[in-house]
DNA sequence: AACCCTCGCAACCGCTCACGA
DNA sequence: GTCGTGAGCGGTTGCGAGGGT
C-alpha cells in the first residue's frame, strides 16, 4: 500500500502565491478560523493543496508574525536553544514569539552557521572546531559509547529530558536577561514574557490599512513578478496586532470575536481589515501576557 | 549590457506522529 | 492491535535579487 498523497495534485497550483490567493486564504481563515486544512482550499476557492495553504498561513500570512531579520538577542536565543535541542526548529520557534520554524531554520542555515564557523565554533556541536587528531579521538570514543554518540538523534532520549532541558533553557535565558547592561534592558522589555512589546501596533484595528498588492494596480517601478516579493512588502506594512490564536471548542474564539472581520478593497485601492461592530480599542490580556486579545468595548 | 555566480527565502516533499474508527 | 487520515516537522529545492566581472 503506497503512501496517500496529501491531496489530489491534478490541476492544483504550485509555486509562489498570488495576491488573489492570499486574499482568499486570509478572508477564509478570518471568517472561519483554522479548521481541517484539507478542506480549506476547496471552501476558500483555492487551487492549492491543504498543506500548501497551511504553510502559507503559518509561515507568511499569520497576523502575529514578526517580520524582518532576527535581532541580536533572538539570534543568541536560537544558538542557545539549538545547542540544547538540535535541529528541532519548531521547538526553538516556540520560544521566539512571532517567528516561524521555517524562518529560524532559514536564518540558521544562511547566517548563524556561517557566523559560528567564522568564530571557530562547530554549528553542529557548538564546540570549538576540533583538529583532525581530536576527531580521531572523538571517533574512537563514539565507537566505545555508541549510545552517547548518537546524541541529539536519539529522539526518545530527548523526549524524556525535554521538559528539564526546556526549563533550564528558560532559566538560562532569564538569567541572561538579568545580566544585561542598561542598553540590553531595552531588549528585555522587547521580549518580556515572551512577547515583543515593541511590535504591538499603536493603531486601532479598524484603521489597519493593507496596501493593495494587486500587481496590475501597482504603480511601482519594481513590478516584480514574484508574489513573494510583493507579499513581503504587504506584510511588512500590514502590522496585524498579535492576538490569541488558540481556539478551543472549534473556533469559538473566531465565532465570538472575529467572525465579522472582513478584508475589503477600498475605493482608494487600499485593503482594509474591518470589524463589525467596530473595535474601539484593543488591550493586552492582563492575565495572559503571552497572547493579546481583542476586547469589544 | 550581458553573463555568471552566490545568497536568501518561500515553498515543496516526504516522513513521523497523533488520534479516531 | 491495525488501519486510515490529518497535521506537524525537518530537510531540500527552486527561483529571484543582487553583486561582480
CSV table of C-alpha atoms (C1' of nucleotides) in Angstrom, one decimal:
chain,number,residue,atom,x,y,z
A,1,UNK,CA,0.0,0.0,0.0
A,2,UNK,CA,1.6,3.2,-1.1
A,3,UNK,CA,1.6,6.4,0.7
A,4,UNK,CA,-1.5,8.5,0.2
A,5,UNK,CA,-0.9,11.8,-1.4
A,6,UNK,CA,-1.7,14.7,0.9
A,7,UNK,CA,-4.1,15.9,-1.8
A,8,UNK,CA,-5.2,15.3,-5.3
A,9,UNK,CA,-2.4,17.0,-7.1
A,10,UNK,CA,-4.0,17.0,-10.5
A,11,UNK,CA,-4.9,20.6,-11.5
A,12,UNK,CA,-3.5,22.1,-8.4
A,13,UNK,CA,-1.4,25.1,-8.5
A,14,UNK,CA,2.2,25.2,-7.2
A,15,UNK,CA,4.8,27.8,-6.7
A,16,UNK,CA,4.5,31.4,-5.4
A,17,UNK,CA,1.2,32.6,-4.1
A,18,UNK,CA,-0.6,35.4,-5.8
A,19,UNK,CA,-2.2,38.4,-4.1
A,20,UNK,CA,-5.6,37.0,-5.0
A,21,UNK,CA,-4.8,33.7,-3.4
A,22,UNK,CA,-3.5,35.3,-0.3
A,23,UNK,CA,-6.7,37.4,-0.1
A,24,UNK,CA,-8.9,34.4,-0.4
A,25,UNK,CA,-7.0,32.5,2.2
A,26,UNK,CA,-6.9,35.4,4.7
A,27,UNK,CA,-10.5,36.0,4.2
A,28,UNK,CA,-11.4,32.4,4.7
A,29,UNK,CA,-9.3,32.0,7.8
A,30,UNK,CA,-10.5,35.2,9.3
A,31,UNK,CA,-14.1,34.2,8.7
A,32,UNK,CA,-13.9,30.5,9.5
A,33,UNK,CA,-10.8,30.0,11.6
A,34,UNK,CA,-8.3,27.3,11.1
A,35,UNK,CA,-10.1,24.1,10.5
A,36,UNK,CA,-9.4,20.9,8.6
A,37,UNK,CA,-6.7,22.2,6.2
A,38,UNK,CA,-7.6,19.7,3.6
A,39,UNK,CA,-11.0,21.3,3.3
A,40,UNK,CA,-9.7,24.9,3.3
A,41,UNK,CA,-8.7,25.2,-0.4
A,42,UNK,CA,-12.0,23.8,-1.6
A,43,UNK,CA,-14.0,26.1,0.7
A,44,UNK,CA,-11.8,29.1,0.1
A,45,UNK,CA,-11.9,28.6,-3.7
A,46,UNK,CA,-8.2,27.9,-4.0
A,47,UNK,CA,-6.5,25.6,-6.4
A,48,UNK,CA,-3.9,24.6,-3.8
A,49,UNK,CA,-3.5,21.6,-1.6
A,50,UNK,CA,-4.3,22.0,2.1
A,51,UNK,CA,-0.8,21.6,3.1
A,52,UNK,CA,0.3,24.4,0.9
A,53,UNK,CA,-2.4,26.6,2.5
A,54,UNK,CA,-1.3,25.7,6.0
A,55,UNK,CA,2.3,26.5,5.2
A,56,UNK,CA,1.4,29.8,3.6
A,57,UNK,CA,-0.7,30.8,6.5
A,58,UNK,CA,1.7,29.7,9.3
A,59,UNK,CA,4.8,30.9,7.6
A,60,UNK,CA,3.7,34.0,6.0
A,61,UNK,CA,0.1,35.3,6.4
A,62,UNK,CA,-0.4,34.7,10.1
A,63,UNK,CA,-1.0,38.1,11.6
A,64,UNK,CA,1.1,37.5,14.7
A,65,UNK,CA,4.3,37.1,12.7
A,66,UNK,CA,7.2,39.3,13.3
A,67,UNK,CA,8.8,40.4,10.1
A,68,UNK,CA,12.4,41.3,9.4
A,69,UNK,CA,15.7,40.0,10.5
A,70,UNK,CA,16.3,38.4,13.8
A,71,UNK,CA,17.6,40.7,16.5
A,72,UNK,CA,20.9,40.0,18.2
A,73,UNK,CA,19.1,38.7,21.2
A,74,UNK,CA,16.8,36.4,19.1
A,75,UNK,CA,19.9,35.1,17.3
A,76,UNK,CA,21.6,34.3,20.6
A,77,UNK,CA,18.4,32.6,21.8
A,78,UNK,CA,18.4,30.5,18.7
A,79,UNK,CA,22.0,29.5,19.2
A,80,UNK,CA,21.4,28.6,22.8
A,81,UNK,CA,18.3,26.7,22.1
A,82,UNK,CA,19.9,24.9,19.2
A,83,UNK,CA,22.8,23.8,21.4
A,84,UNK,CA,20.2,22.2,23.6
A,85,UNK,CA,17.6,21.0,21.2
A,86,UNK,CA,19.4,20.4,17.9
A,87,UNK,CA,17.6,21.0,14.7
A,88,UNK,CA,14.2,20.9,16.3
A,89,UNK,CA,13.1,24.2,14.7
A,90,UNK,CA,9.6,24.2,15.8
A,91,UNK,CA,10.6,23.8,19.5
A,92,UNK,CA,13.1,26.6,19.0
A,93,UNK,CA,10.5,28.7,17.3
A,94,UNK,CA,8.1,28.2,20.2
A,95,UNK,CA,10.5,30.2,22.4
A,96,UNK,CA,10.6,33.1,19.9
A,97,UNK,CA,7.2,34.7,19.6
A,98,UNK,CA,6.3,35.8,16.1
A,99,UNK,CA,9.0,33.6,14.5
A,100,UNK,CA,8.3,30.5,12.5
A,101,UNK,CA,10.3,27.3,12.4
A,102,UNK,CA,10.9,27.9,8.7
A,103,UNK,CA,12.2,31.4,9.3
A,104,UNK,CA,14.5,30.2,12.0
A,105,UNK,CA,15.7,27.3,10.0
A,106,UNK,CA,16.5,29.5,7.1
A,107,UNK,CA,18.3,32.1,9.3
A,108,UNK,CA,20.3,29.3,10.9
A,109,UNK,CA,21.4,27.9,7.5
A,110,UNK,CA,22.2,31.2,5.9
A,111,UNK,CA,23.5,33.4,8.7
A,112,UNK,CA,24.2,31.7,12.0
A,113,UNK,CA,26.0,28.7,10.7
A,114,UNK,CA,28.5,30.9,8.9
A,115,UNK,CA,28.8,33.2,11.8
A,116,UNK,CA,29.7,30.3,14.1
A,117,UNK,CA,32.1,28.8,11.7
A,118,UNK,CA,33.9,32.1,11.4
A,119,UNK,CA,34.1,32.2,15.2
A,120,UNK,CA,35.7,28.7,15.0
A,121,UNK,CA,32.6,27.0,16.5
A,122,UNK,CA,31.1,23.9,15.1
A,123,UNK,CA,27.5,24.7,14.4
A,124,UNK,CA,26.5,21.1,15.0
A,125,UNK,CA,28.2,20.5,18.3
A,126,UNK,CA,28.5,24.1,19.4
A,127,UNK,CA,32.1,23.3,20.4
A,128,UNK,CA,35.3,24.7,19.1
A,129,UNK,CA,36.1,23.2,15.7
A,130,UNK,CA,38.3,20.2,16.5
A,131,UNK,CA,41.5,19.2,14.8
A,132,UNK,CA,42.0,16.0,12.8
A,133,UNK,CA,43.6,14.3,15.8
A,134,UNK,CA,40.7,15.4,18.0
A,135,UNK,CA,38.3,14.0,15.6
A,136,UNK,CA,40.1,10.7,15.6
A,137,UNK,CA,39.9,10.6,19.4
A,138,UNK,CA,36.3,11.5,19.2
A,139,UNK,CA,35.6,8.8,16.7
A,140,UNK,CA,37.2,6.2,19.0
A,141,UNK,CA,35.1,7.4,21.9
A,142,UNK,CA,32.0,7.1,19.8
A,143,UNK,CA,32.8,3.5,18.9
A,144,UNK,CA,33.1,2.8,22.6
A,145,UNK,CA,30.0,4.6,23.6
A,146,UNK,CA,27.6,4.4,20.6
A,147,UNK,CA,24.5,5.4,22.6
A,148,UNK,CA,26.1,8.5,23.8
A,149,UNK,CA,27.5,9.3,20.4
A,150,UNK,CA,24.0,9.3,18.9
A,151,UNK,CA,23.3,12.3,21.0
A,152,UNK,CA,20.5,14.5,19.6
A,153,UNK,CA,19.3,12.0,17.1
A,154,UNK,CA,18.1,9.8,19.9
A,155,UNK,CA,14.6,11.2,19.8
A,156,UNK,CA,13.3,9.1,22.6
A,157,UNK,CA,16.1,10.0,24.9
A,158,UNK,CA,15.4,13.6,24.1
A,159,UNK,CA,11.7,13.3,24.8
A,160,UNK,CA,12.4,12.2,28.4
A,161,UNK,CA,14.7,15.0,29.1
A,162,UNK,CA,12.9,17.7,27.1
A,163,UNK,CA,11.0,19.2,30.0
A,164,UNK,CA,14.1,19.5,32.1
A,165,UNK,CA,16.0,20.9,29.2
A,166,UNK,CA,13.5,23.5,28.3
A,167,UNK,CA,13.0,24.7,31.8
A,168,UNK,CA,16.8,25.0,32.1
A,169,UNK,CA,16.9,26.9,28.9
A,170,UNK,CA,14.3,29.3,30.0
A,171,UNK,CA,16.1,29.7,33.3
A,172,UNK,CA,19.3,30.3,31.5
A,173,UNK,CA,17.8,32.9,29.2
A,174,UNK,CA,16.1,34.6,32.2
A,175,UNK,CA,19.4,34.7,33.9
A,176,UNK,CA,21.0,36.2,30.8
A,177,UNK,CA,18.3,38.9,30.8
A,178,UNK,CA,19.3,39.8,34.4
A,179,UNK,CA,22.9,40.2,33.3
A,180,UNK,CA,22.0,42.6,30.6
A,181,UNK,CA,23.5,46.1,30.6
A,182,UNK,CA,21.3,49.1,30.6
A,183,UNK,CA,21.4,49.0,26.8
A,184,UNK,CA,20.2,45.5,26.9
A,185,UNK,CA,17.4,46.3,29.2
A,186,UNK,CA,15.5,47.6,26.2
A,187,UNK,CA,15.8,44.2,24.7
A,188,UNK,CA,14.5,42.7,27.9
A,189,UNK,CA,11.5,45.0,27.5
A,190,UNK,CA,11.0,43.8,24.0
A,191,UNK,CA,10.7,40.2,24.9
A,192,UNK,CA,9.3,40.4,28.3
A,193,UNK,CA,7.1,37.3,28.9
A,194,UNK,CA,7.9,36.1,25.5
A,195,UNK,CA,6.1,38.9,23.8
A,196,UNK,CA,7.8,41.6,21.9
A,197,UNK,CA,6.1,44.6,23.1
A,198,UNK,CA,7.8,46.9,20.6
A,199,UNK,CA,5.8,45.1,17.9
A,200,UNK,CA,2.5,46.0,19.3
A,201,UNK,CA,0.9,48.5,16.9
A,202,UNK,CA,-0.5,51.6,18.3
A,203,UNK,CA,-3.3,51.8,15.9
A,204,UNK,CA,-6.8,50.7,16.1
A,205,UNK,CA,-7.8,47.6,14.2
A,206,UNK,CA,-10.3,49.4,12.0
A,207,UNK,CA,-7.5,51.7,11.0
A,208,UNK,CA,-5.4,48.9,9.7
A,209,UNK,CA,-4.6,49.5,6.1
A,210,UNK,CA,-3.3,46.9,3.8
A,211,UNK,CA,-1.6,48.3,0.7
A,212,UNK,CA,-3.1,47.0,-2.4
A,213,UNK,CA,-0.9,44.2,-3.7
A,214,UNK,CA,-2.6,43.5,-6.9
A,215,UNK,CA,0.4,43.7,-9.3
A,216,UNK,CA,-1.9,45.1,-12.0
A,217,UNK,CA,-2.7,48.1,-9.8
A,218,UNK,CA,0.9,48.6,-8.8
A,219,UNK,CA,2.4,51.9,-9.9
A,220,UNK,CA,5.8,50.9,-8.5
A,221,UNK,CA,8.6,50.7,-10.9
A,222,UNK,CA,9.8,47.5,-9.4
A,223,UNK,CA,7.0,45.4,-10.9
A,224,UNK,CA,8.4,42.1,-9.8
A,225,UNK,CA,6.6,39.1,-11.0
A,226,UNK,CA,7.5,37.4,-7.7
A,227,UNK,CA,4.5,37.1,-5.5
A,228,UNK,CA,6.8,36.5,-2.6
A,229,UNK,CA,8.3,40.0,-3.0
A,230,UNK,CA,5.1,41.8,-3.2
A,231,UNK,CA,3.7,39.8,-0.4
A,232,UNK,CA,6.5,40.6,1.9
A,233,UNK,CA,6.0,44.2,1.1
A,234,UNK,CA,2.4,44.0,2.0
A,235,UNK,CA,3.1,42.1,5.2
A,236,UNK,CA,5.8,44.5,6.2
A,237,UNK,CA,3.2,47.2,6.1
A,238,UNK,CA,0.5,45.1,7.4
A,239,UNK,CA,1.2,45.2,11.1
A,240,UNK,CA,-1.6,43.0,12.4
A,241,UNK,CA,-1.8,43.2,16.1
A,242,UNK,CA,-1.0,39.9,17.7
A,243,UNK,CA,-3.7,38.1,19.5
A,244,UNK,CA,-4.6,34.7,20.8
A,245,UNK,CA,-5.0,32.2,18.1
A,246,UNK,CA,-5.8,29.3,20.2
A,247,UNK,CA,-9.3,28.1,19.5
A,248,UNK,CA,-10.9,25.7,21.9
A,249,UNK,CA,-14.4,24.4,21.1
A,250,UNK,CA,-13.7,24.5,17.4
A,251,UNK,CA,-13.0,28.2,16.7
A,252,UNK,CA,-15.2,29.6,19.4
A,253,UNK,CA,-12.8,32.5,19.5
A,254,UNK,CA,-13.5,33.3,16.0
A,255,UNK,CA,-17.2,33.0,16.3
A,256,UNK,CA,-17.1,35.3,19.2
A,257,UNK,CA,-14.7,37.9,18.2
A,258,UNK,CA,-13.6,37.8,14.6
A,259,UNK,CA,-16.3,36.2,12.6
A,260,UNK,CA,-17.2,39.6,11.3
A,261,UNK,CA,-13.7,40.6,10.3
A,262,UNK,CA,-13.5,41.3,6.7
A,263,UNK,CA,-10.8,42.2,4.2
A,264,UNK,CA,-12.1,44.9,1.9
A,265,UNK,CA,-10.7,46.6,-1.1
A,266,UNK,CA,-11.5,50.2,-0.6
A,267,UNK,CA,-12.1,52.8,-3.3
A,268,UNK,CA,-8.7,54.2,-3.0
A,269,UNK,CA,-7.2,50.9,-3.8
A,270,UNK,CA,-6.1,50.0,-0.3
A,271,UNK,CA,-7.1,46.9,1.6
A,272,UNK,CA,-8.8,47.4,4.9
A,273,UNK,CA,-9.3,45.0,7.7
A,274,UNK,CA,-12.5,45.8,9.2
A,275,UNK,CA,-14.7,44.6,12.1
A,276,UNK,CA,-18.3,44.8,12.6
A,277,UNK,CA,-19.2,46.0,15.1
A,278,UNK,CA,-16.1,48.2,15.0
A,279,UNK,CA,-13.5,47.5,17.7
A,280,UNK,CA,-12.9,50.7,19.5
A,281,UNK,CA,-10.0,49.6,21.5
A,282,UNK,CA,-7.8,46.5,22.0
A,283,UNK,CA,-5.9,45.7,25.0
A,284,UNK,CA,-3.5,43.1,26.1
A,285,UNK,CA,-5.0,40.4,28.2
A,286,UNK,CA,-3.8,41.1,31.8
A,287,UNK,CA,-3.8,37.5,32.8
A,288,UNK,CA,-2.0,36.1,29.8
A,289,UNK,CA,0.6,38.4,28.5
A,290,UNK,CA,1.9,35.8,26.1
A,291,UNK,CA,-1.0,36.4,24.0
A,292,UNK,CA,-3.0,39.5,23.3
A,293,UNK,CA,-6.7,39.5,22.9
A,294,UNK,CA,-9.1,42.0,21.4
A,295,UNK,CA,-11.8,43.3,23.6
A,296,UNK,CA,-15.0,44.7,22.3
A,297,UNK,CA,-15.8,47.9,24.2
B,1,DA,C1',24.8,45.4,-21.4
B,2,DA,C1',25.2,40.7,-20.8
B,3,DC,C1',26.5,37.0,-18.4
B,4,DC,C1',27.7,34.3,-14.3
B,5,DC,C1',27.7,33.3,-9.5
B,6,DT,C1',26.2,33.5,-4.9
B,7,DC,C1',22.8,34.2,-1.5
B,8,DG,C1',18.5,34.2,0.8
B,9,DC,C1',14.0,32.8,1.3
B,10,DA,C1',9.4,30.8,0.1
B,11,DA,C1',7.6,26.7,-0.9
B,12,DC,C1',7.7,21.8,-1.6
B,13,DC,C1',8.5,16.9,-0.3
B,14,DG,C1',8.3,13.1,2.4
B,15,DC,C1',8.5,11.2,6.9
B,16,DT,C1',6.6,10.8,11.6
B,17,DC,C1',3.2,11.4,15.0
B,18,DA,C1',-1.4,11.6,17.0
B,19,DC,C1',-5.9,10.3,17.0
B,20,DG,C1',-10.2,8.1,16.0
B,21,DA,C1',-12.7,4.2,14.0
C,1,DG,C1',-3.8,-4.1,17.5
C,2,DT,C1',-4.4,-2.3,12.9
C,3,DC,C1',-5.6,1.0,9.6
C,4,DG,C1',-6.7,5.5,7.6
C,5,DT,C1',-6.4,10.3,7.9
C,6,DG,C1',-4.9,14.8,9.0
C,7,DA,C1',-1.4,17.7,10.8
C,8,DG,C1',3.3,18.9,12.0
C,9,DC,C1',8.1,18.8,11.3
C,10,DG,C1',12.7,19.0,9.2
C,11,DG,C1',15.3,18.6,5.0
C,12,DT,C1',15.7,20.1,0.5
C,13,DT,C1',14.9,22.6,-3.7
C,14,DG,C1',13.8,26.3,-7.0
C,15,DC,C1',14.0,30.8,-8.2
C,16,DG,C1',14.5,35.8,-7.9
C,17,DA,C1',17.6,39.5,-6.5
C,18,DG,C1',21.8,41.5,-6.3
C,19,DG,C1',26.7,41.8,-6.9
C,20,DG,C1',30.9,41.0,-9.6
C,21,DT,C1',33.3,40.6,-13.9
